[in-house]
Amino acid sequence: MNYSSLVSQIQNFMEDDSTELSNSINDIIAQAEEMIFQRLPSLPCFRQVATANFVVGTFDYTVANARMIRQVSITDSSSNISFLNHRIDSYLRDFHPNTSTTSTPEMYSTKNATTSGIIFTVAPTPSATLAYQVDFVAPVSGLSSSNTTTWIGDNAENVLLAAALYETSAFLKASETLSLYKAQFDEAIALFQQEMARNYTAEYNAGI
């Protein structure tokens, strides 16, 4: 489902060609896509990667635009990859109270979020400029007149349409369709969650 198709279906389903709705459709679509992200943050299209190098003596790092960090890994001088253990801030400081003591990082914690992204802390403080990779989750560019196709539109169009109709019903204060499209959206989400579970689970271990 591309942008023009979604716009057309919203207007057709709601039987509303008003200027008020037309002027707000982009916002409605954006809100629907945000709702999908919050319900299905593990969709393949939301999984992203950031790579960089540690700075000796620096323990805080920012992952631009990230909403959730999935995991952090480092590559040592022998090209071996290891994953850092995820812990809370107090755990890091309990085991590594002196941030001036440097070594190879073993763990990380999510410190806080800013308008620039998520800041994570590693411990011990890096003693070398090792390469690190952050696997994180973040929204992607949504449908618009300048971005006419997306992964969700191509692969989860029933979820997208139901979310858009639900948001449109709320916008129009159409109580007679609000509960209908909310139920459709919930069902579409549940079905896609089942599909994702099959996608992320090996058949050998869990069956079909």
PDB file of C-alpha atoms in Angstrom:
ATOM      1  CA  MET A   1       0.000   0.000   0.000  1.00  0.00           C
ATOM      2  CA  ASN A   2       1.587   3.243  -1.129  1.00  0.00           C
ATOM      3  CA  TYR A   3       0.870   6.781   0.033  1.00  0.00           C
ATOM      4  CA  SER A   4      -1.785   7.708  -2.527  1.00  0.00           C
ATOM      5  CA  SER A   5      -3.564   4.377  -2.044  1.00  0.00           C
ATOM      6  CA  LEU A   6      -3.687   4.850   1.728  1.00  0.00           C
ATOM      7  CA  VAL A   7      -5.005   8.413   1.406  1.00  0.00           C
ATOM      8  CA  SER A   8      -7.677   7.239  -1.004  1.00  0.00           C
ATOM      9  CA  GLN A   9      -8.749   4.358   1.226  1.00  0.00           C
ATOM     10  CA  ILE A  10      -8.965   6.585   4.292  1.00  0.00           C
ATOM     11  CA  GLN A  11     -11.291   8.960   2.458  1.00  0.00           C
ATOM     12  CA  ASN A  12     -13.332   6.128   0.930  1.00  0.00           C
ATOM     13  CA  PHE A  13     -13.762   4.143   4.131  1.00  0.00           C
ATOM     14  CA  MET A  14     -14.707   7.242   6.109  1.00  0.00           C
ATOM     15  CA  GLU A  15     -16.788   8.648   3.235  1.00  0.00           C
ATOM     16  CA  ASP A  16     -15.280  12.052   3.895  1.00  0.00           C
ATOM     17  CA  ASP A  17     -13.685  14.265   1.236  1.00  0.00           C
ATOM     18  CA  SER A  18     -13.661  17.373   3.388  1.00  0.00           C
ATOM     19  CA  THR A  19     -10.803  19.847   3.286  1.00  0.00           C
ATOM     20  CA  GLU A  20     -10.454  19.469   7.034  1.00  0.00           C
ATOM     21  CA  LEU A  21      -9.657  15.765   6.696  1.00  0.00           C
ATOM     22  CA  SER A  22      -7.478  16.216   3.599  1.00  0.00           C
ATOM     23  CA  ASN A  23      -5.361  18.817   5.374  1.00  0.00           C
ATOM     24  CA  SER A  24      -4.842  16.509   8.353  1.00  0.00           C
ATOM     25  CA  ILE A  25      -4.228  13.182   6.614  1.00  0.00           C
ATOM     26  CA  ASN A  26      -0.424  13.445   6.800  1.00  0.00           C
ATOM     27  CA  ASP A  27      -0.623  13.967  10.572  1.00  0.00           C
ATOM     28  CA  ILE A  28      -3.105  11.106  10.895  1.00  0.00           C
ATOM     29  CA  ILE A  29      -0.795   8.756   8.978  1.00  0.00           C
ATOM     30  CA  ALA A  30       2.183   9.824  11.095  1.00  0.00           C
ATOM     31  CA  GLN A  31       0.218   9.147  14.298  1.00  0.00           C
ATOM     32  CA  ALA A  32      -0.871   5.752  12.970  1.00  0.00           C
ATOM     33  CA  GLU A  33       2.730   4.839  12.126  1.00  0.00           C
ATOM     34  CA  GLU A  34       3.882   5.938  15.579  1.00  0.00           C
ATOM     35  CA  MET A  35       1.207   3.740  17.145  1.00  0.00           C
ATOM     36  CA  ILE A  36       2.421   0.792  15.058  1.00  0.00           C
ATOM     37  CA  PHE A  37       5.998   1.436  16.186  1.00  0.00           C
ATOM     38  CA  GLN A  38       4.935   1.436  19.827  1.00  0.00           C
ATOM     39  CA  ARG A  39       2.997  -1.817  19.401  1.00  0.00           C
ATOM     40  CA  LEU A  40       5.506  -3.589  17.131  1.00  0.00           C
ATOM     41  CA  PRO A  41       8.946  -2.124  17.888  1.00  0.00           C
ATOM     42  CA  SER A  42      10.706  -5.338  16.844  1.00  0.00           C
ATOM     43  CA  LEU A  43       9.613  -5.171  13.217  1.00  0.00           C
ATOM     44  CA  PRO A  44      12.609  -5.749  10.919  1.00  0.00           C
ATOM     45  CA  CYS A  45      12.281  -2.262   9.449  1.00  0.00           C
ATOM     46  CA  PHE A  46      12.803  -0.655  12.870  1.00  0.00           C
ATOM     47  CA  ARG A  47      16.024  -2.542  13.625  1.00  0.00           C
ATOM     48  CA  GLN A  48      19.043  -0.356  12.966  1.00  0.00           C
ATOM     49  CA  VAL A  49      22.790  -0.387  13.599  1.00  0.00           C
ATOM     50  CA  ALA A  50      25.296   2.253  14.671  1.00  0.00           C
ATOM     51  CA  THR A  51      29.056   1.720  14.699  1.00  0.00           C
ATOM     52  CA  ALA A  52      31.891   3.789  16.110  1.00  0.00           C
ATOM     53  CA  ASN A  53      35.042   3.512  18.225  1.00  0.00           C
ATOM     54  CA  PHE A  54      35.397   3.967  21.953  1.00  0.00           C
ATOM     55  CA  VAL A  55      37.351   6.970  23.198  1.00  0.00           C
ATOM     56  CA  VAL A  56      39.906   6.195  25.876  1.00  0.00           C
ATOM     57  CA  GLY A  57      38.685   7.542  29.222  1.00  0.00           C
ATOM     58  CA  THR A  58      35.124   8.217  27.988  1.00  0.00           C
ATOM     59  CA  PHE A  59      32.299   6.075  29.378  1.00  0.00           C
ATOM     60  CA  ASP A  60      29.148   7.803  28.014  1.00  0.00           C
ATOM     61  CA  TYR A  61      28.120   7.457  24.354  1.00  0.00           C
ATOM     62  CA  THR A  62      25.100   8.689  22.366  1.00  0.00           C
ATOM     63  CA  VAL A  63      23.194   6.649  19.811  1.00  0.00           C
ATOM     64  CA  ALA A  64      21.535   9.219  17.563  1.00  0.00           C
ATOM     65  CA  ASN A  65      17.777   8.844  16.972  1.00  0.00           C
ATOM     66  CA  ALA A  66      17.558   5.583  18.950  1.00  0.00           C
ATOM     67  CA  ARG A  67      14.400   4.831  20.921  1.00  0.00           C
ATOM     68  CA  MET A  68      15.525   1.495  22.409  1.00  0.00           C
ATOM     69  CA  ILE A  69      18.910  -0.201  22.544  1.00  0.00           C
ATOM     70  CA  ARG A  70      18.812  -3.918  21.789  1.00  0.00           C
ATOM     71  CA  GLN A  71      22.438  -4.813  22.432  1.00  0.00           C
ATOM     72  CA  VAL A  72      26.002  -3.513  22.383  1.00  0.00           C
ATOM     73  CA  SER A  73      28.985  -5.471  21.086  1.00  0.00           C
ATOM     74  CA  ILE A  74      32.700  -4.756  20.816  1.00  0.00           C
ATOM     75  CA  THR A  75      35.426  -6.019  18.497  1.00  0.00           C
ATOM     76  CA  ASP A  76      38.844  -6.575  20.040  1.00  0.00           C
ATOM     77  CA  SER A  77      42.262  -6.256  18.395  1.00  0.00           C
ATOM     78  CA  SER A  78      42.033  -9.895  17.209  1.00  0.00           C
ATOM     79  CA  SER A  79      38.673  -9.213  15.480  1.00  0.00           C
ATOM     80  CA  ASN A  80      36.776 -11.228  18.084  1.00  0.00           C
ATOM     81  CA  ILE A  81      33.261  -9.963  18.768  1.00  0.00           C
ATOM     82  CA  SER A  82      31.776 -10.033  22.266  1.00  0.00           C
ATOM     83  CA  PHE A  83      28.502  -8.685  23.608  1.00  0.00           C
ATOM     84  CA  LEU A  84      28.361  -6.472  26.677  1.00  0.00           C
ATOM     85  CA  ASN A  85      26.058  -7.447  29.529  1.00  0.00           C
ATOM     86  CA  HIS A  86      23.120  -5.096  30.026  1.00  0.00           C
ATOM     87  CA  ARG A  87      22.816  -3.834  33.603  1.00  0.00           C
ATOM     88  CA  ILE A  88      21.260  -0.878  35.432  1.00  0.00           C
ATOM     89  CA  ASP A  89      23.328   2.180  36.374  1.00  0.00           C
ATOM     90  CA  SER A  90      23.688   1.259  40.050  1.00  0.00           C
ATOM     91  CA  TYR A  91      24.984  -2.190  39.117  1.00  0.00           C
ATOM     92  CA  LEU A  92      27.729  -0.660  36.948  1.00  0.00           C
ATOM     93  CA  ARG A  93      28.830   1.705  39.676  1.00  0.00           C
ATOM     94  CA  ASP A  94      28.674  -1.008  42.310  1.00  0.00           C
ATOM     95  CA  PHE A  95      31.103  -3.226  40.376  1.00  0.00           C
ATOM     96  CA  HIS A  96      33.141  -0.400  38.818  1.00  0.00           C
ATOM     97  CA  PRO A  97      32.852   2.565  41.206  1.00  0.00           C
ATOM     98  CA  ASN A  98      35.949   4.380  39.930  1.00  0.00           C
ATOM     99  CA  THR A  99      35.287   5.672  36.403  1.00  0.00           C
ATOM    100  CA  SER A 100      38.933   6.722  36.051  1.00  0.00           C
ATOM    101  CA  THR A 101      40.016   3.068  36.135  1.00  0.00           C
ATOM    102  CA  THR A 102      40.206   1.864  32.544  1.00  0.00           C
ATOM    103  CA  SER A 103      39.964  -1.575  30.983  1.00  0.00           C
ATOM    104  CA  THR A 104      37.990  -3.400  28.311  1.00  0.00           C
ATOM    105  CA  PRO A 105      34.248  -2.708  28.787  1.00  0.00           C
ATOM    106  CA  GLU A 106      32.225  -5.669  30.025  1.00  0.00           C
ATOM    107  CA  MET A 107      28.775  -4.184  30.564  1.00  0.00           C
ATOM    108  CA  TYR A 108      26.573  -1.240  29.695  1.00  0.00           C
ATOM    109  CA  SER A 109      23.503   0.541  31.004  1.00  0.00           C
ATOM    110  CA  THR A 110      20.966   2.828  29.370  1.00  0.00           C
ATOM    111  CA  LYS A 111      21.612   6.154  31.068  1.00  0.00           C
ATOM    112  CA  ASN A 112      18.975   8.509  29.690  1.00  0.00           C
ATOM    113  CA  ALA A 113      17.306   9.781  26.553  1.00  0.00           C
ATOM    114  CA  THR A 114      17.696  13.205  24.995  1.00  0.00           C
ATOM    115  CA  THR A 115      16.449  14.898  21.845  1.00  0.00           C
ATOM    116  CA  SER A 116      19.662  13.639  20.203  1.00  0.00           C
ATOM    117  CA  GLY A 117      19.102   9.973  21.054  1.00  0.00           C
ATOM    118  CA  ILE A 118      19.865   7.519  23.847  1.00  0.00           C
ATOM    119  CA  ILE A 119      22.972   7.812  26.012  1.00  0.00           C
ATOM    120  CA  PHE A 120      24.484   4.569  27.262  1.00  0.00           C
ATOM    121  CA  THR A 121      27.280   4.050  29.777  1.00  0.00           C
ATOM    122  CA  VAL A 122      29.935   1.364  29.584  1.00  0.00           C
ATOM    123  CA  ALA A 123      32.022  -0.115  32.379  1.00  0.00           C
ATOM    124  CA  PRO A 124      34.882  -0.365  32.928  1.00  0.00           C
ATOM    125  CA  THR A 125      35.813   2.889  31.204  1.00  0.00           C
ATOM    126  CA  PRO A 126      37.488   2.016  27.858  1.00  0.00           C
ATOM    127  CA  SER A 127      41.263   1.708  27.860  1.00  0.00           C
ATOM    128  CA  ALA A 128      41.548   1.396  24.077  1.00  0.00           C
ATOM    129  CA  THR A 129      39.819   2.655  20.956  1.00  0.00           C
ATOM    130  CA  LEU A 130      38.007  -0.602  20.275  1.00  0.00           C
ATOM    131  CA  ALA A 131      35.256  -0.673  17.679  1.00  0.00           C
ATOM    132  CA  TYR A 132      31.728  -1.071  19.010  1.00  0.00           C
ATOM    133  CA  GLN A 133      28.345  -1.711  17.439  1.00  0.00           C
ATOM    134  CA  VAL A 134      24.955  -0.774  18.835  1.00  0.00           C
ATOM    135  CA  ASP A 135      21.880  -2.598  17.593  1.00  0.00           C
ATOM    136  CA  PHE A 136      18.918  -0.372  18.307  1.00  0.00           C
ATOM    137  CA  VAL A 137      15.284   0.286  17.468  1.00  0.00           C
ATOM    138  CA  ALA A 138      13.975   3.531  16.004  1.00  0.00           C
ATOM    139  CA  PRO A 139      11.118   4.734  13.781  1.00  0.00           C
ATOM    140  CA  VAL A 140      11.794   5.052  10.078  1.00  0.00           C
ATOM    141  CA  SER A 141      10.631   7.641   7.565  1.00  0.00           C
ATOM    142  CA  GLY A 142       6.881   7.307   7.151  1.00  0.00           C
ATOM    143  CA  LEU A 143       4.603   7.563   4.164  1.00  0.00           C
ATOM    144  CA  SER A 144       4.217  10.967   2.556  1.00  0.00           C
ATOM    145  CA  SER A 145       3.895  12.524  -0.873  1.00  0.00           C
ATOM    146  CA  SER A 146       7.701  12.528  -1.088  1.00  0.00           C
ATOM    147  CA  ASN A 147       8.150   9.044   0.413  1.00  0.00           C
ATOM    148  CA  THR A 148       5.456   7.025  -1.287  1.00  0.00           C
ATOM    149  CA  THR A 149       6.395   3.492  -0.141  1.00  0.00           C
ATOM    150  CA  THR A 150       7.579   1.963   3.131  1.00  0.00           C
ATOM    151  CA  TRP A 151       8.264  -1.509   4.478  1.00  0.00           C
ATOM    152  CA  ILE A 152       5.097  -1.384   6.568  1.00  0.00           C
ATOM    153  CA  GLY A 153       2.992  -0.295   3.621  1.00  0.00           C
ATOM    154  CA  ASP A 154       4.396  -3.153   1.540  1.00  0.00           C
ATOM    155  CA  ASN A 155       4.353  -5.882   4.191  1.00  0.00           C
ATOM    156  CA  ALA A 156       1.786  -4.939   6.841  1.00  0.00           C
ATOM    157  CA  GLU A 157      -0.854  -2.998   4.954  1.00  0.00           C
ATOM    158  CA  ASN A 158      -3.752  -4.363   7.023  1.00  0.00           C
ATOM    159  CA  VAL A 159      -2.047  -3.077  10.170  1.00  0.00           C
ATOM    160  CA  LEU A 160      -1.367   0.294   8.561  1.00  0.00           C
ATOM    161  CA  LEU A 161      -4.880   0.739   7.194  1.00  0.00           C
ATOM    162  CA  ALA A 162      -6.546  -0.269  10.466  1.00  0.00           C
ATOM    163  CA  ALA A 163      -4.308   2.098  12.436  1.00  0.00           C
ATOM    164  CA  ALA A 164      -5.002   4.955  10.015  1.00  0.00           C
ATOM    165  CA  LEU A 165      -8.776   4.385  10.111  1.00  0.00           C
ATOM    166  CA  TYR A 166      -8.683   4.217  13.906  1.00  0.00           C
ATOM    167  CA  GLU A 167      -6.794   7.515  14.094  1.00  0.00           C
ATOM    168  CA  THR A 168      -9.112   9.062  11.492  1.00  0.00           C
ATOM    169  CA  SER A 169     -12.181   8.035  13.504  1.00  0.00           C
ATOM    170  CA  ALA A 170     -10.708   9.733  16.555  1.00  0.00           C
ATOM    171  CA  PHE A 171      -9.907  12.839  14.518  1.00  0.00           C
ATOM    172  CA  LEU A 172     -13.448  13.023  13.126  1.00  0.00           C
ATOM    173  CA  LYS A 173     -14.933  12.160  16.529  1.00  0.00           C
ATOM    174  CA  ALA A 174     -16.773   9.339  14.765  1.00  0.00           C
ATOM    175  CA  SER A 175     -17.751   7.208  17.752  1.00  0.00           C
ATOM    176  CA  GLU A 176     -19.688   4.784  15.544  1.00  0.00           C
ATOM    177  CA  THR A 177     -16.480   3.669  13.791  1.00  0.00           C
ATOM    178  CA  LEU A 178     -13.914   4.274  16.535  1.00  0.00           C
ATOM    179  CA  SER A 179     -14.515   1.003  18.374  1.00  0.00           C
ATOM    180  CA  LEU A 180     -14.813  -0.928  15.083  1.00  0.00           C
ATOM    181  CA  TYR A 181     -11.423   0.166  13.771  1.00  0.00           C
ATOM    182  CA  LYS A 182      -9.789  -0.167  17.182  1.00  0.00           C
ATOM    183  CA  ALA A 183     -10.886  -3.804  17.239  1.00  0.00           C
ATOM    184  CA  GLN A 184      -9.584  -4.297  13.692  1.00  0.00           C
ATOM    185  CA  PHE A 185      -6.284  -2.673  14.615  1.00  0.00           C
ATOM    186  CA  ASP A 186      -5.896  -4.868  17.724  1.00  0.00           C
ATOM    187  CA  GLU A 187      -6.618  -7.979  15.664  1.00  0.00           C
ATOM    188  CA  ALA A 188      -4.184  -6.945  12.915  1.00  0.00           C
ATOM    189  CA  ILE A 189      -1.484  -6.347  15.538  1.00  0.00           C
ATOM    190  CA  ALA A 190      -2.114  -9.750  17.144  1.00  0.00           C
ATOM    191  CA  LEU A 191      -1.885 -11.532  13.797  1.00  0.00           C
ATOM    192  CA  PHE A 192       1.326  -9.739  12.868  1.00  0.00           C
ATOM    193  CA  GLN A 193       2.826 -10.557  16.265  1.00  0.00           C
ATOM    194  CA  GLN A 194       2.188 -14.235  15.483  1.00  0.00           C
ATOM    195  CA  GLU A 195       3.925 -13.809  12.128  1.00  0.00           C
ATOM    196  CA  MET A 196       6.891 -12.123  13.796  1.00  0.00           C
ATOM    197  CA  ALA A 197       7.126 -14.914  16.380  1.00  0.00           C
ATOM    198  CA  ARG A 198       7.424 -17.440  13.563  1.00  0.00           C
ATOM    199  CA  ASN A 199       9.967 -15.235  11.810  1.00  0.00           C
ATOM    200  CA  TYR A 200      12.235 -14.918  14.858  1.00  0.00           C
ATOM    201  CA  THR A 201      11.929 -18.530  16.050  1.00  0.00           C
ATOM    202  CA  ALA A 202      13.751 -21.451  14.472  1.00  0.00           C
ATOM    203  CA  GLU A 203      11.426 -24.176  13.223  1.00  0.00           C
ATOM    204  CA  TYR A 204      13.794 -26.827  14.572  1.00  0.00           C
ATOM    205  CA  ASN A 205      13.268 -25.578  18.142  1.00  0.00           C
ATOM    206  CA  ALA A 206       9.673 -24.397  18.097  1.00  0.00           C
ATOM    207  CA  GLY A 207       7.951 -26.030  15.143  1.00  0.00           C
ATOM    208  CA  ILE A 208       5.881 -24.241  12.536  1.00  0.00           C
TER     209      ILE A 208
END
